[in-house]
Amino acid sequence: QVQLVESGGGLVQAGGSLRLSCVASGSIFTIDAMGWYRQAPGKQRELVATITSGGNLNYADSVKGRFTISRDNAKNTAYLQMNRMKPDDTAVYYCNSDVRVSDGGRQFRYWGQGTQVTVSS
């Protein structure tokens, strides 16, 4: 069993910063990729950023230059540093991890429960 727990969400003024953390725990052999998604009220979930085990990065255009995704493989943890935040960043942010529980085994995508981020204007 694998679970992901996000933390670090909260209220912030426009132009401010927040740092989200996502800790994966359970029966984990390796995590191939981790990512952050978000879902704003009335909108569909969208990609924010992803990072592979090798450090390849991908960002949504809307956050490029403002957000930074990183990971600590030893801690099975991903981070999302959010700077110069805008009201449009308001959403529930979800962490996901592509996890293998054995060497060469199947890969499963797990999701956290989400953490609320609210940016006031």
XYZ file of C-alpha atoms in Angstrom:
121
model
C 0.000 0.000 0.000
C 1.191 3.470 -0.900
C -0.084 6.777 0.258
C 0.796 10.360 -0.558
C 0.329 13.206 1.860
C 0.470 16.823 0.757
C 1.159 19.711 3.056
C 2.023 23.368 2.891
C -1.140 24.812 1.452
C -2.833 27.826 2.881
C -3.654 31.458 2.347
C -1.248 33.831 0.692
C -1.396 37.300 -0.782
C -0.817 37.856 -4.458
C 2.884 38.090 -5.070
C 3.677 35.864 -2.134
C 5.101 32.386 -1.926
C 4.199 28.951 -0.670
C 6.050 25.675 -0.633
C 4.135 22.434 -0.952
C 5.457 19.070 0.106
C 4.355 15.601 -0.888
C 5.576 12.599 1.055
C 5.078 9.122 -0.332
C 5.094 6.210 2.059
C 4.325 2.528 2.079
C 5.566 -0.364 0.005
C 7.777 1.533 -2.427
C 10.627 0.144 -4.439
C 11.124 3.189 -6.597
C 9.243 6.245 -7.772
C 9.638 6.892 -11.468
C 8.000 10.287 -11.590
C 6.250 12.714 -9.319
C 4.052 15.609 -10.182
C 1.714 18.291 -9.072
C -1.730 18.956 -10.462
C -4.359 21.433 -9.439
C -8.074 21.876 -9.730
C -9.658 25.283 -9.408
C -13.338 25.734 -8.588
C -15.462 24.985 -11.621
C -12.514 23.808 -13.679
C -10.923 20.520 -14.589
C -7.757 19.236 -13.034
C -4.680 20.443 -14.844
C -1.012 19.671 -14.878
C 1.212 22.029 -12.933
C 4.622 20.381 -13.011
C 6.268 16.989 -13.193
C 9.704 15.655 -12.427
C 11.136 12.287 -13.370
C 13.530 10.235 -11.315
C 16.294 11.512 -13.572
C 15.389 15.123 -13.010
C 13.565 15.926 -16.239
C 11.163 18.783 -15.662
C 7.907 19.831 -17.222
C 5.814 22.870 -16.355
C 2.527 24.292 -17.415
C 2.962 27.534 -19.292
C 0.894 29.335 -16.696
C 3.419 28.617 -13.944
C 6.681 28.530 -15.848
C 9.172 30.918 -14.353
C 7.248 31.168 -11.091
C 6.995 27.601 -9.799
C 9.751 25.080 -9.249
C 9.293 21.371 -8.732
C 11.947 19.318 -7.005
C 12.292 15.997 -5.262
C 14.312 14.213 -2.639
C 14.538 10.598 -3.710
C 15.923 9.447 -0.379
C 12.832 10.798 1.346
C 10.314 9.917 -1.377
C 9.278 13.524 -1.285
C 8.363 16.071 -3.922
C 8.189 19.798 -3.460
C 6.555 22.639 -5.290
C 7.975 26.071 -4.638
C 5.458 28.666 -5.735
C 6.618 32.251 -6.098
C 4.951 35.411 -7.330
C 1.623 33.766 -6.841
C -1.513 35.000 -8.541
C -5.196 34.671 -7.701
C -5.510 32.307 -10.659
C -3.255 29.905 -8.764
C -6.067 29.316 -6.285
C -6.906 25.630 -6.404
C -6.640 22.337 -4.638
C -3.184 21.004 -5.393
C -2.719 17.273 -5.756
C 0.469 15.295 -5.705
C 0.900 12.184 -7.780
C 3.602 9.536 -7.923
C 4.287 6.727 -10.356
C 5.366 3.939 -8.038
C 6.865 0.504 -8.464
C 6.729 -1.840 -5.498
C 9.343 -4.251 -6.880
C 12.212 -4.193 -9.323
C 10.727 -4.461 -12.794
C 7.232 -4.661 -11.416
C 4.130 -2.871 -12.497
C 3.831 0.863 -12.183
C 0.883 2.445 -10.438
C -0.095 6.069 -10.184
C -1.080 7.249 -6.748
C -2.712 10.488 -5.756
C -2.776 12.463 -2.582
C -5.893 13.945 -1.095
C -4.936 17.479 -2.013
C -4.067 20.651 -0.197
C -5.924 23.916 -0.600
C -4.048 26.933 -1.889
C -5.813 30.277 -1.866
C -4.290 33.443 -3.266
C -5.996 36.701 -2.450
C -5.812 39.738 -4.677
